[in-house]
């Protein structure tokens, strides 16, 4: 199993370019199931989840799913069985994003239920309830969602809680439904807006994405197009957190500040100076790092996907800092590992109190999920001595060439295979 070795402490310097957003390209790949013509996606990150989604699409009969550099070409193929098997879905729950498009385009779908994952139970009940409102029959059989509907009908649907992939799944399904669909209490993440832009470029009629109400007028067909995937705001935020934890001056290139709203406000409240020049953000630490409390929230609040990395930063700040996770019920697995490196963190359910600053010392640590592994890398960069992050495959799910990018910034970091 591959590992990442860091020799800390590292002072980072220079600039790093952000890749395309994993959480935008995954729904956009699923959306290609809706289309009649060839699709060209650019700025696609070569991360493991993208390769998994490519396998899912090939399994569903799409032809020519080829990633070369950052360009992904996909051609619709002969409709194979609309079946997303457990072996693929269990490795990436975002595979559930094929459910809406398959049902809308092929009238049926058989998609494995994703089940729980490291960060929580993460049910898909809201996806199913919405598709049923659009006329679908859905049964759970042998661990699969078996759905059918000759043609989905537009409907008015209110999500009980804002769900990112739920909003995306139903928005995609509604593009080919009969009539108008009005979705309310939608998630407002920028990746949803990016997906809507892609769908509209293919001939869909989606308006309001990025707000809590999205209206979709169904059309009969969608053609292929070319689309540039938006930048990965979580990758950008991770580099900013690494610079904050190590007291470094770093420029993160290719991500407009607007995508990082609450995270930038928080870092500034900690005493960091962040200069915005176009879509380049330069972060610098002047003086002492102060603690600031956070609560994770749906966009535009502080993102749950940066909570773990921020906790690593707070180990270096004059505390205490209160970090409250409200999106997922089990997203504190990094706490124990950070404590093994010398952090002082009290954990009560989904609330962590970080008592900093504490010097961290390098240690062998275990990654439990994608963002937890990013947090351990941030901590390893700030720690004295050698840190070895085991199970590097977690980080490869969502970060492109993580060790190369940090190496470019001057970190002593390498992959051990
Ligand atoms: N929820 C339900 N029922 C549903 C759907 C969601 O109860 O049918 C609950 C979830 O259990 C959770 C809350 O609603 O408590 C919000 O979950 P959401 O559905 O928004 O999460 P998701 O769509 O499964 C996406 C990202 C995650 C990110 C979350 C929150 C993708 C592919 N995944 O997941 O990304 O953490 O939104 O922003 O877009 C990551 O990149 O590391 C990652 C986990």
Tab-separated table of C-alpha atoms and ligand atoms in Angstrom:
chain	number	residue	atom	x	y	z
A	1	UNK	CA	0.000	0.000	0.000
A	2	UNK	CA	1.420	3.387	-0.971
A	3	UNK	CA	2.356	5.935	1.682
A	4	UNK	CA	3.318	9.598	1.698
A	5	UNK	CA	6.482	10.548	3.611
A	6	UNK	CA	7.034	14.116	4.813
A	7	UNK	CA	10.143	15.447	6.473
A	8	UNK	CA	9.046	18.477	8.462
A	9	UNK	CA	8.879	21.210	9.342
A	10	UNK	CA	8.609	22.663	5.845
A	11	UNK	CA	8.450	26.284	4.882
A	12	UNK	CA	6.516	26.512	1.635
A	13	UNK	CA	7.283	29.065	-1.037
A	14	UNK	CA	6.167	29.885	-4.564
A	15	UNK	CA	2.978	29.262	-6.462
A	16	UNK	CA	0.809	26.271	-7.235
A	17	UNK	CA	-1.955	25.835	-9.795
A	18	UNK	CA	-5.292	24.382	-8.808
A	19	UNK	CA	-6.751	21.483	-10.844
A	20	UNK	CA	-10.345	21.093	-12.022
A	21	UNK	CA	-12.917	20.268	-9.355
A	22	UNK	CA	-13.521	16.587	-8.617
A	23	UNK	CA	-16.991	17.367	-7.283
A	24	UNK	CA	-17.924	19.193	-10.491
A	25	UNK	CA	-16.526	16.717	-12.993
A	26	UNK	CA	-18.161	13.657	-11.392
A	27	UNK	CA	-21.767	14.852	-11.952
A	28	UNK	CA	-20.768	16.216	-15.352
A	29	UNK	CA	-19.471	12.791	-16.367
A	30	UNK	CA	-22.736	11.234	-15.185
A	31	UNK	CA	-24.646	13.866	-17.194
A	32	UNK	CA	-23.077	12.615	-20.425
A	33	UNK	CA	-25.488	9.654	-20.157
A	34	UNK	CA	-28.213	12.148	-21.110
A	35	UNK	CA	-26.570	13.281	-24.336
A	36	UNK	CA	-26.781	12.314	-27.983
A	37	UNK	CA	-23.433	13.601	-29.274
A	38	UNK	CA	-19.753	13.469	-28.284
A	39	UNK	CA	-18.620	15.429	-25.230
A	40	UNK	CA	-15.266	17.028	-24.503
A	41	UNK	CA	-14.555	18.057	-20.915
A	42	UNK	CA	-11.389	20.069	-20.237
A	43	UNK	CA	-9.541	20.928	-17.012
A	44	UNK	CA	-10.346	17.410	-15.771
A	45	UNK	CA	-8.229	16.286	-12.801
A	46	UNK	CA	-6.606	12.862	-13.120
A	47	UNK	CA	-7.810	11.690	-9.715
A	48	UNK	CA	-8.940	8.197	-8.792
A	49	UNK	CA	-12.655	9.083	-8.508
A	50	UNK	CA	-12.626	10.336	-12.112
A	51	UNK	CA	-11.107	7.035	-13.241
A	52	UNK	CA	-13.762	5.160	-11.268
A	53	UNK	CA	-16.566	7.186	-12.868
A	54	UNK	CA	-14.987	6.474	-16.280
A	55	UNK	CA	-15.241	2.742	-15.498
A	56	UNK	CA	-18.885	3.173	-14.490
A	57	UNK	CA	-19.645	4.961	-17.788
A	58	UNK	CA	-17.858	2.293	-19.855
A	59	UNK	CA	-19.826	-0.356	-18.012
A	60	UNK	CA	-22.998	1.516	-18.984
A	61	UNK	CA	-22.057	1.327	-22.662
A	62	UNK	CA	-20.442	4.737	-23.223
A	63	UNK	CA	-17.672	4.559	-25.808
A	64	UNK	CA	-14.343	6.285	-25.926
A	65	UNK	CA	-14.196	7.400	-22.324
A	66	UNK	CA	-10.613	8.611	-22.653
A	67	UNK	CA	-8.653	10.975	-20.418
A	68	UNK	CA	-5.574	12.460	-22.049
A	69	UNK	CA	-3.734	15.196	-20.154
A	70	UNK	CA	-6.680	17.127	-18.737
A	71	UNK	CA	-9.088	16.437	-21.607
A	72	UNK	CA	-11.788	13.821	-21.242
A	73	UNK	CA	-13.603	12.679	-24.383
A	74	UNK	CA	-16.776	10.674	-24.113
A	75	UNK	CA	-18.941	9.308	-26.892
A	76	UNK	CA	-22.383	7.878	-26.332
A	77	UNK	CA	-22.491	4.210	-27.289
A	78	UNK	CA	-25.017	1.459	-27.779
A	79	UNK	CA	-27.165	1.311	-24.711
A	80	UNK	CA	-25.802	-1.495	-22.544
A	81	UNK	CA	-27.724	-2.735	-19.495
A	82	UNK	CA	-28.466	0.357	-17.334
A	83	UNK	CA	-26.734	-1.324	-14.430
A	84	UNK	CA	-24.183	0.184	-12.004
A	85	UNK	CA	-22.819	-2.776	-10.048
A	86	UNK	CA	-21.855	-2.953	-6.379
A	87	UNK	CA	-18.177	-3.585	-7.214
A	88	UNK	CA	-17.929	-0.092	-8.729
A	89	UNK	CA	-20.371	1.830	-6.519
A	90	UNK	CA	-18.826	0.573	-3.266
A	91	UNK	CA	-15.524	2.268	-4.139
A	92	UNK	CA	-17.179	5.636	-4.843
A	93	UNK	CA	-20.601	6.629	-3.603
A	94	UNK	CA	-20.824	9.463	-6.173
A	95	UNK	CA	-21.676	6.650	-8.641
A	96	UNK	CA	-25.243	7.190	-7.428
A	97	UNK	CA	-25.202	10.227	-9.738
A	98	UNK	CA	-25.915	7.941	-12.705
A	99	UNK	CA	-29.361	7.066	-11.321
A	100	UNK	CA	-31.193	10.233	-12.459
A	101	UNK	CA	-29.610	10.393	-15.944
A	102	UNK	CA	-30.168	6.662	-16.630
A	103	UNK	CA	-33.780	6.843	-15.619
A	104	UNK	CA	-34.400	9.994	-17.654
A	105	UNK	CA	-32.683	8.753	-20.799
A	106	UNK	CA	-33.260	5.011	-20.794
A	107	UNK	CA	-36.433	4.720	-18.734
A	108	UNK	CA	-34.808	2.303	-16.312
A	109	UNK	CA	-31.866	1.943	-13.992
A	110	UNK	CA	-30.395	-0.595	-11.630
A	111	UNK	CA	-27.849	1.048	-9.357
A	112	UNK	CA	-26.264	-0.471	-6.270
A	113	UNK	CA	-27.129	1.297	-3.021
A	114	UNK	CA	-23.919	2.948	-1.865
A	115	UNK	CA	-24.302	2.009	1.820
A	116	UNK	CA	-22.479	3.828	4.616
A	117	UNK	CA	-19.014	5.250	4.271
A	118	UNK	CA	-16.184	6.336	6.562
A	119	UNK	CA	-17.685	9.767	7.277
A	120	UNK	CA	-21.299	8.804	7.938
A	121	UNK	CA	-24.341	6.802	6.869
A	122	UNK	CA	-25.093	9.186	3.989
A	123	UNK	CA	-28.516	7.949	2.890
A	124	UNK	CA	-29.940	8.631	-0.591
A	125	UNK	CA	-33.607	8.742	0.499
A	126	UNK	CA	-34.037	12.312	-0.775
A	127	UNK	CA	-32.840	11.344	-4.272
A	128	UNK	CA	-35.357	8.489	-4.326
A	129	UNK	CA	-38.281	10.485	-2.954
A	130	UNK	CA	-37.747	13.153	-5.618
A	131	UNK	CA	-37.586	10.651	-8.487
A	132	UNK	CA	-40.751	8.985	-7.200
A	133	UNK	CA	-42.483	12.375	-7.277
A	134	UNK	CA	-41.503	12.552	-10.923
A	135	UNK	CA	-43.347	9.291	-11.577
A	136	UNK	CA	-40.608	6.690	-11.106
A	137	UNK	CA	-41.223	3.324	-9.517
A	138	UNK	CA	-38.252	2.407	-7.362
A	139	UNK	CA	-37.803	-0.829	-5.431
A	140	UNK	CA	-34.880	-1.862	-3.295
A	141	UNK	CA	-33.924	-5.400	-4.361
A	142	UNK	CA	-30.856	-7.318	-3.225
A	143	UNK	CA	-29.011	-4.095	-2.325
A	144	UNK	CA	-29.893	-2.380	-5.597
A	145	UNK	CA	-32.192	0.529	-6.436
A	146	UNK	CA	-34.262	-0.799	-9.314
A	147	UNK	CA	-36.063	2.080	-10.996
A	148	UNK	CA	-38.269	2.472	-14.019
A	149	UNK	CA	-40.432	5.085	-15.689
A	150	UNK	CA	-41.114	5.400	-19.429
A	151	UNK	CA	-40.835	9.184	-19.177
A	152	UNK	CA	-40.310	11.218	-16.019
A	153	UNK	CA	-42.796	14.034	-15.408
A	154	UNK	CA	-41.892	17.483	-14.129
A	155	UNK	CA	-42.876	18.070	-10.491
A	156	UNK	CA	-42.532	20.485	-7.586
A	157	UNK	CA	-40.036	19.055	-5.133
A	158	UNK	CA	-38.766	20.456	-1.866
A	159	UNK	CA	-35.637	18.842	-0.420
A	160	UNK	CA	-35.932	18.300	3.328
A	161	UNK	CA	-32.271	19.244	3.709
A	162	UNK	CA	-30.028	20.714	1.038
A	163	UNK	CA	-28.196	17.810	-0.617
A	164	UNK	CA	-25.471	18.406	-3.180
A	165	UNK	CA	-25.577	15.180	-5.195
A	166	UNK	CA	-29.344	14.953	-4.586
A	167	UNK	CA	-29.869	18.366	-6.205
A	168	UNK	CA	-27.571	17.351	-9.069
A	169	UNK	CA	-29.217	13.971	-9.637
A	170	UNK	CA	-32.714	15.433	-9.863
A	171	UNK	CA	-31.616	18.460	-11.885
A	172	UNK	CA	-30.084	16.105	-14.461
A	173	UNK	CA	-33.133	13.831	-14.516
A	174	UNK	CA	-35.463	16.811	-15.004
A	175	UNK	CA	-33.677	18.045	-18.139
A	176	UNK	CA	-35.324	15.257	-20.182
A	177	UNK	CA	-38.583	15.040	-18.192
A	178	UNK	CA	-41.918	16.091	-19.577
A	179	UNK	CA	-42.764	19.639	-18.494
A	180	UNK	CA	-41.437	21.859	-15.735
A	181	UNK	CA	-39.676	20.813	-12.541
A	182	UNK	CA	-39.278	23.236	-9.646
A	183	UNK	CA	-36.741	22.237	-6.998
A	184	UNK	CA	-36.656	24.138	-3.721
A	185	UNK	CA	-34.350	24.137	-0.689
A	186	UNK	CA	-31.620	23.112	-3.123
A	187	UNK	CA	-27.943	22.971	-2.233
A	188	UNK	CA	-26.191	26.079	-3.533
A	189	UNK	CA	-22.649	24.759	-4.055
A	190	UNK	CA	-20.842	26.308	-7.049
A	191	UNK	CA	-20.371	22.822	-8.544
A	192	UNK	CA	-24.163	22.734	-9.085
A	193	UNK	CA	-23.957	25.964	-11.074
A	194	UNK	CA	-21.107	24.525	-13.128
A	195	UNK	CA	-23.193	21.445	-13.907
A	196	UNK	CA	-26.166	23.611	-14.908
A	197	UNK	CA	-23.926	25.608	-17.265
A	198	UNK	CA	-22.777	22.357	-18.882
A	199	UNK	CA	-26.344	21.047	-19.235
A	200	UNK	CA	-27.523	24.335	-20.743
A	201	UNK	CA	-24.657	24.289	-23.251
A	202	UNK	CA	-26.038	20.912	-24.353
A	203	UNK	CA	-29.505	22.388	-24.910
A	204	UNK	CA	-31.117	22.011	-21.465
A	205	UNK	CA	-33.237	24.747	-19.886
A	206	UNK	CA	-32.060	25.081	-16.292
A	207	UNK	CA	-32.318	28.336	-14.372
A	208	UNK	CA	-31.606	29.349	-10.789
A	209	UNK	CA	-28.718	26.925	-10.095
A	210	UNK	CA	-26.639	28.375	-7.266
A	211	UNK	CA	-29.783	29.631	-5.531
A	212	UNK	CA	-32.202	27.619	-3.445
A	213	UNK	CA	-34.788	27.334	-6.182
A	214	UNK	CA	-33.947	25.700	-9.492
A	215	UNK	CA	-36.392	25.539	-12.391
A	216	UNK	CA	-35.914	23.042	-15.200
A	217	UNK	CA	-38.029	22.989	-18.363
A	218	UNK	CA	-37.751	19.515	-19.855
A	219	UNK	CA	-36.559	19.095	-23.452
A	220	UNK	CA	-36.646	16.089	-25.803
A	221	UNK	CA	-32.945	15.705	-26.369
A	222	UNK	CA	-29.534	17.046	-25.412
A	223	UNK	CA	-26.569	17.233	-27.760
A	224	UNK	CA	-22.867	16.962	-26.937
A	225	UNK	CA	-20.623	19.961	-26.297
A	226	UNK	CA	-17.309	21.105	-24.900
A	227	UNK	CA	-17.084	22.340	-21.316
A	228	UNK	CA	-14.283	23.531	-19.047
A	229	UNK	CA	-14.589	22.169	-15.501
A	230	UNK	CA	-14.464	24.804	-12.745
A	231	UNK	CA	-11.469	24.997	-10.374
A	232	UNK	CA	-11.308	22.837	-7.262
A	233	UNK	CA	-12.023	25.211	-4.368
A	234	UNK	CA	-11.291	22.491	-1.804
A	235	UNK	CA	-7.861	21.793	-3.282
A	236	UNK	CA	-7.215	25.562	-3.269
A	237	UNK	CA	-8.350	25.763	0.357
A	238	UNK	CA	-6.070	22.858	1.289
A	239	UNK	CA	-2.991	24.683	-0.075
A	240	UNK	CA	-4.019	27.826	1.832
A	241	UNK	CA	-4.386	25.782	5.028
A	242	UNK	CA	-0.944	24.205	4.490
A	243	UNK	CA	0.581	27.671	4.103
A	244	UNK	CA	-1.260	28.890	7.209
A	245	UNK	CA	-0.073	25.950	9.329
A	246	UNK	CA	3.555	26.314	8.251
A	247	UNK	CA	3.757	30.127	8.388
A	248	UNK	CA	4.508	30.308	4.660
A	249	UNK	CA	3.868	32.733	1.840
A	250	UNK	CA	2.248	30.877	-1.062
A	251	UNK	CA	0.291	31.869	-4.167
A	252	UNK	CA	-2.598	29.611	-5.122
A	253	UNK	CA	-3.358	30.163	-8.769
A	254	UNK	CA	-6.523	29.504	-10.731
A	255	UNK	CA	-9.262	29.792	-8.096
A	256	UNK	CA	-11.337	32.980	-7.749
A	257	UNK	CA	-11.659	34.161	-4.133
A	258	UNK	CA	-15.459	34.135	-4.404
A	259	UNK	CA	-15.460	30.318	-4.423
A	260	UNK	CA	-13.795	30.216	-1.006
A	261	UNK	CA	-15.879	32.882	0.784
A	262	UNK	CA	-16.299	31.610	4.339
A	263	UNK	CA	-12.950	29.802	4.429
A	264	UNK	CA	-11.082	32.979	3.439
A	265	UNK	CA	-13.001	35.029	6.011
A	266	UNK	CA	-12.012	32.512	8.683
A	267	UNK	CA	-8.336	32.480	7.723
A	268	UNK	CA	-8.329	36.283	7.790
A	269	UNK	CA	-9.927	36.210	11.236
A	270	UNK	CA	-6.938	34.074	12.315
A	271	UNK	CA	-4.588	36.895	11.358
A	272	UNK	CA	-3.568	35.689	7.893
A	273	UNK	CA	-3.165	38.193	5.106
A	274	UNK	CA	-4.711	37.066	1.827
A	275	UNK	CA	-4.178	39.155	-1.248
A	276	UNK	CA	-6.506	38.645	-4.228
A	277	UNK	CA	-5.211	39.343	-7.752
A	278	UNK	CA	-7.627	38.053	-10.362
A	279	UNK	CA	-7.894	34.356	-9.648
A	280	UNK	CA	-4.582	34.175	-7.766
A	281	UNK	CA	-4.623	34.212	-3.970
A	282	UNK	CA	-1.445	34.951	-2.040
A	283	UNK	CA	-1.473	34.027	1.624
A	284	UNK	CA	1.057	35.239	4.163
A	285	UNK	CA	1.294	34.904	7.903
A	286	UNK	CA	2.401	37.984	9.743
A	287	UNK	CA	2.717	37.561	13.472
A	288	UNK	CA	0.906	35.111	15.668
A	289	UNK	CA	-1.802	32.785	14.389
A	290	UNK	CA	-5.044	33.262	16.332
A	291	UNK	CA	-7.782	30.690	16.781
A	292	UNK	CA	-11.222	31.192	15.248
A	293	UNK	CA	-14.227	28.924	15.862
A	294	UNK	CA	-16.020	27.340	12.928
A	295	UNK	CA	-19.204	25.419	12.268
A	296	UNK	CA	-19.469	23.531	8.985
A	297	UNK	CA	-22.487	24.475	6.896
A	298	UNK	CA	-23.857	24.049	3.394
A	299	UNK	CA	-22.438	26.566	0.903
A	300	UNK	CA	-21.814	29.483	1.331
A	301	UNK	CA	-20.886	28.493	4.918
A	302	UNK	CA	-17.588	26.932	5.982
A	303	UNK	CA	-17.266	23.692	3.931
A	304	UNK	CA	-17.167	20.335	5.683
A	305	UNK	CA	-14.550	19.330	3.092
A	306	UNK	CA	-12.058	21.783	4.674
A	307	UNK	CA	-12.856	21.062	8.321
A	308	UNK	CA	-10.113	18.461	8.850
A	309	UNK	CA	-7.411	20.589	7.201
A	310	UNK	CA	-8.500	23.605	9.270
A	311	UNK	CA	-8.190	21.558	12.440
A	312	UNK	CA	-4.532	20.882	11.567
A	313	UNK	CA	-4.052	24.666	11.218
A	314	UNK	CA	-5.679	25.295	14.592
A	315	UNK	CA	-3.097	23.060	16.333
A	316	UNK	CA	-0.666	25.898	15.545
A	317	UNK	CA	-2.920	28.801	16.633
A	318	UNK	CA	-3.326	30.484	20.002
A	319	UNK	CA	-6.474	28.701	21.150
A	320	UNK	CA	-8.809	27.367	22.086
A	321	UNK	CA	-10.662	26.834	18.782
A	322	UNK	CA	-14.083	25.197	18.685
A	323	UNK	CA	-14.730	23.168	15.532
A	324	UNK	CA	-18.246	21.902	15.051
A	325	UNK	CA	-19.135	19.436	12.267
A	326	UNK	CA	-22.815	19.572	11.329
A	327	UNK	CA	-22.964	17.907	7.884
A	328	UNK	CA	-21.684	14.382	8.539
A	329	UNK	CA	-21.952	12.422	11.776
A	330	UNK	CA	-18.553	10.740	11.659
A	331	UNK	CA	-16.124	13.239	10.225
A	332	UNK	CA	-13.678	13.511	13.124
A	333	UNK	CA	-11.489	10.483	12.425
A	334	UNK	CA	-8.414	12.702	11.999
A	335	UNK	CA	-8.597	13.842	15.649
A	336	UNK	CA	-6.950	10.715	17.060
A	337	UNK	CA	-4.178	10.839	14.477
A	338	UNK	CA	-3.507	14.559	15.059
A	339	UNK	CA	-3.284	13.826	18.803
A	340	UNK	CA	-0.680	11.138	18.073
A	341	UNK	CA	1.386	13.941	16.539
A	342	UNK	CA	1.125	16.011	19.725
A	343	UNK	CA	-2.061	18.025	19.178
A	344	UNK	CA	-4.275	18.657	22.217
A	345	UNK	CA	-7.854	18.156	21.090
A	346	UNK	CA	-10.916	17.355	23.199
A	347	UNK	CA	-13.632	15.604	21.252
A	348	UNK	CA	-17.271	15.491	22.267
A	349	UNK	CA	-19.354	13.933	19.495
A	350	UNK	CA	-19.015	16.197	16.491
A	351	UNK	CA	-17.478	19.096	18.410
A	352	UNK	CA	-13.721	19.362	18.796
A	353	UNK	CA	-11.905	21.873	20.975
A	354	UNK	CA	-8.333	22.388	19.819
A	355	UNK	CA	-5.976	23.709	22.480
A	356	UNK	CA	-3.123	25.278	20.570
A	357	UNK	CA	-0.507	26.119	19.870
A	358	UNK	CA	1.328	22.842	20.363
A	359	UNK	CA	4.492	21.780	18.606
A	360	UNK	CA	3.713	18.737	16.475
A	361	UNK	CA	6.117	15.850	16.072
A	362	UNK	CA	6.159	13.621	13.011
A	363	UNK	CA	4.661	10.143	13.393
A	364	UNK	CA	3.314	7.263	11.355
A	365	UNK	CA	-0.391	8.038	10.875
A	366	UNK	CA	-3.302	6.412	9.111
A	367	UNK	CA	-5.579	8.180	6.615
A	368	UNK	CA	-9.242	7.253	7.104
A	369	UNK	CA	-10.835	9.248	4.276
A	370	UNK	CA	-9.976	11.804	1.625
A	371	UNK	CA	-10.074	15.031	3.630
A	372	UNK	CA	-8.660	13.421	6.798
A	373	UNK	CA	-5.619	12.406	4.761
A	374	UNK	CA	-5.229	16.002	3.530
A	375	UNK	CA	-5.330	17.137	7.156
A	376	UNK	CA	-2.538	14.706	8.088
A	377	UNK	CA	-0.381	16.036	5.243
A	378	UNK	CA	-0.931	19.607	6.459
A	379	UNK	CA	0.009	18.513	9.984
A	380	UNK	CA	3.047	16.583	8.697
A	381	UNK	CA	4.322	19.707	6.912
A	382	UNK	CA	4.132	21.663	10.183
A	383	UNK	CA	5.551	18.867	12.376
A	384	UNK	CA	9.160	18.253	13.374
A	385	UNK	CA	10.598	15.039	11.978
A	386	UNK	CA	9.221	12.324	9.744
A	387	UNK	CA	5.514	11.745	9.163
A	388	UNK	CA	4.368	8.778	7.140
A	389	UNK	CA	0.738	8.902	6.016
A	390	UNK	CA	-0.454	5.364	5.371
A	391	UNK	CA	-3.222	4.517	2.860
A	392	UNK	CA	-2.306	7.211	0.360
A	393	UNK	CA	-5.046	5.903	-1.937
A	394	UNK	CA	-7.499	8.031	0.041
A	395	UNK	CA	-5.732	11.243	-0.985
A	396	UNK	CA	-5.466	10.073	-4.615
A	397	UNK	CA	-9.264	9.964	-4.815
A	398	UNK	CA	-9.472	13.743	-4.874
A	399	UNK	CA	-6.024	15.385	-5.128
A	400	UNK	CA	-4.054	15.337	-8.342
A	401	UNK	CA	-0.329	14.649	-7.878
A	402	UNK	CA	-0.434	15.903	-4.309
A	403	UNK	CA	3.195	15.168	-3.513
A	404	UNK	CA	4.425	16.759	-6.777
A	405	UNK	CA	2.488	19.943	-6.108
A	406	UNK	CA	3.735	20.251	-2.515
A	407	UNK	CA	7.254	19.374	-3.693
A	408	UNK	CA	7.062	22.311	-6.147
A	409	UNK	CA	6.334	24.523	-3.146
A	410	UNK	CA	9.549	23.321	-1.512
A	411	UNK	CA	8.148	20.618	0.790
A	412	UNK	CA	10.247	17.568	1.536
A	413	UNK	CA	7.575	15.096	0.562
A	414	UNK	CA	7.622	11.869	-1.421
A	415	UNK	CA	5.534	8.821	-2.217
A	416	UNK	CA	6.673	5.430	-0.966
A	417	UNK	CA	5.347	2.443	-2.852
B	1	LIG	N1	-28.676	13.445	3.172
B	1	LIG	C1	-29.787	12.703	3.526
B	1	LIG	N2	-30.492	12.067	2.537
B	1	LIG	C2	-30.132	12.145	1.225
B	1	LIG	C3	-29.006	12.904	0.859
B	1	LIG	C4	-28.292	13.553	1.862
B	1	LIG	O1	-30.122	12.615	4.695
B	1	LIG	O2	-30.832	11.541	0.390
B	1	LIG	C5	-27.898	14.134	4.217
B	1	LIG	C6	-26.473	13.571	4.343
B	1	LIG	O3	-26.416	12.406	5.139
B	1	LIG	C7	-25.736	14.744	4.955
B	1	LIG	C8	-26.429	15.945	4.312
B	1	LIG	O4	-27.681	15.471	3.819
B	1	LIG	O5	-25.938	14.787	6.339
B	1	LIG	C9	-25.677	16.600	3.163
B	1	LIG	O6	-25.153	15.603	2.305
B	1	LIG	P1	-25.046	15.813	0.731
B	1	LIG	O7	-26.061	14.956	0.070
B	1	LIG	O8	-25.045	17.269	0.407
B	1	LIG	O9	-23.581	15.201	0.430
B	1	LIG	P2	-23.194	14.453	-0.883
B	1	LIG	O10	-23.925	15.020	-2.016
B	1	LIG	O11	-23.244	12.984	-0.664
B	1	LIG	C10	-21.257	16.069	-1.600
B	1	LIG	C11	-19.784	15.954	-1.903
B	1	LIG	C12	-19.040	15.690	-0.606
B	1	LIG	C13	-19.302	16.871	0.339
B	1	LIG	C14	-20.813	17.043	0.556
B	1	LIG	C15	-21.168	18.251	1.396
B	1	LIG	C16	-19.721	15.140	-4.173
B	1	LIG	C17	-19.432	14.018	-5.104
B	1	LIG	N3	-19.577	14.877	-2.865
B	1	LIG	O12	-21.646	14.830	-1.014
B	1	LIG	O13	-17.652	15.645	-0.925
B	1	LIG	O14	-18.678	16.632	1.580
B	1	LIG	O15	-21.472	17.160	-0.709
B	1	LIG	O16	-20.665	19.397	0.831
B	1	LIG	O17	-20.047	16.233	-4.597
B	1	LIG	C18	-15.388	15.100	-0.545
B	1	LIG	O18	-15.126	15.628	-1.632
B	1	LIG	O19	-14.502	14.744	0.282
B	1	LIG	C19	-16.787	14.860	-0.199
B	1	LIG	C20	-17.145	13.995	0.750
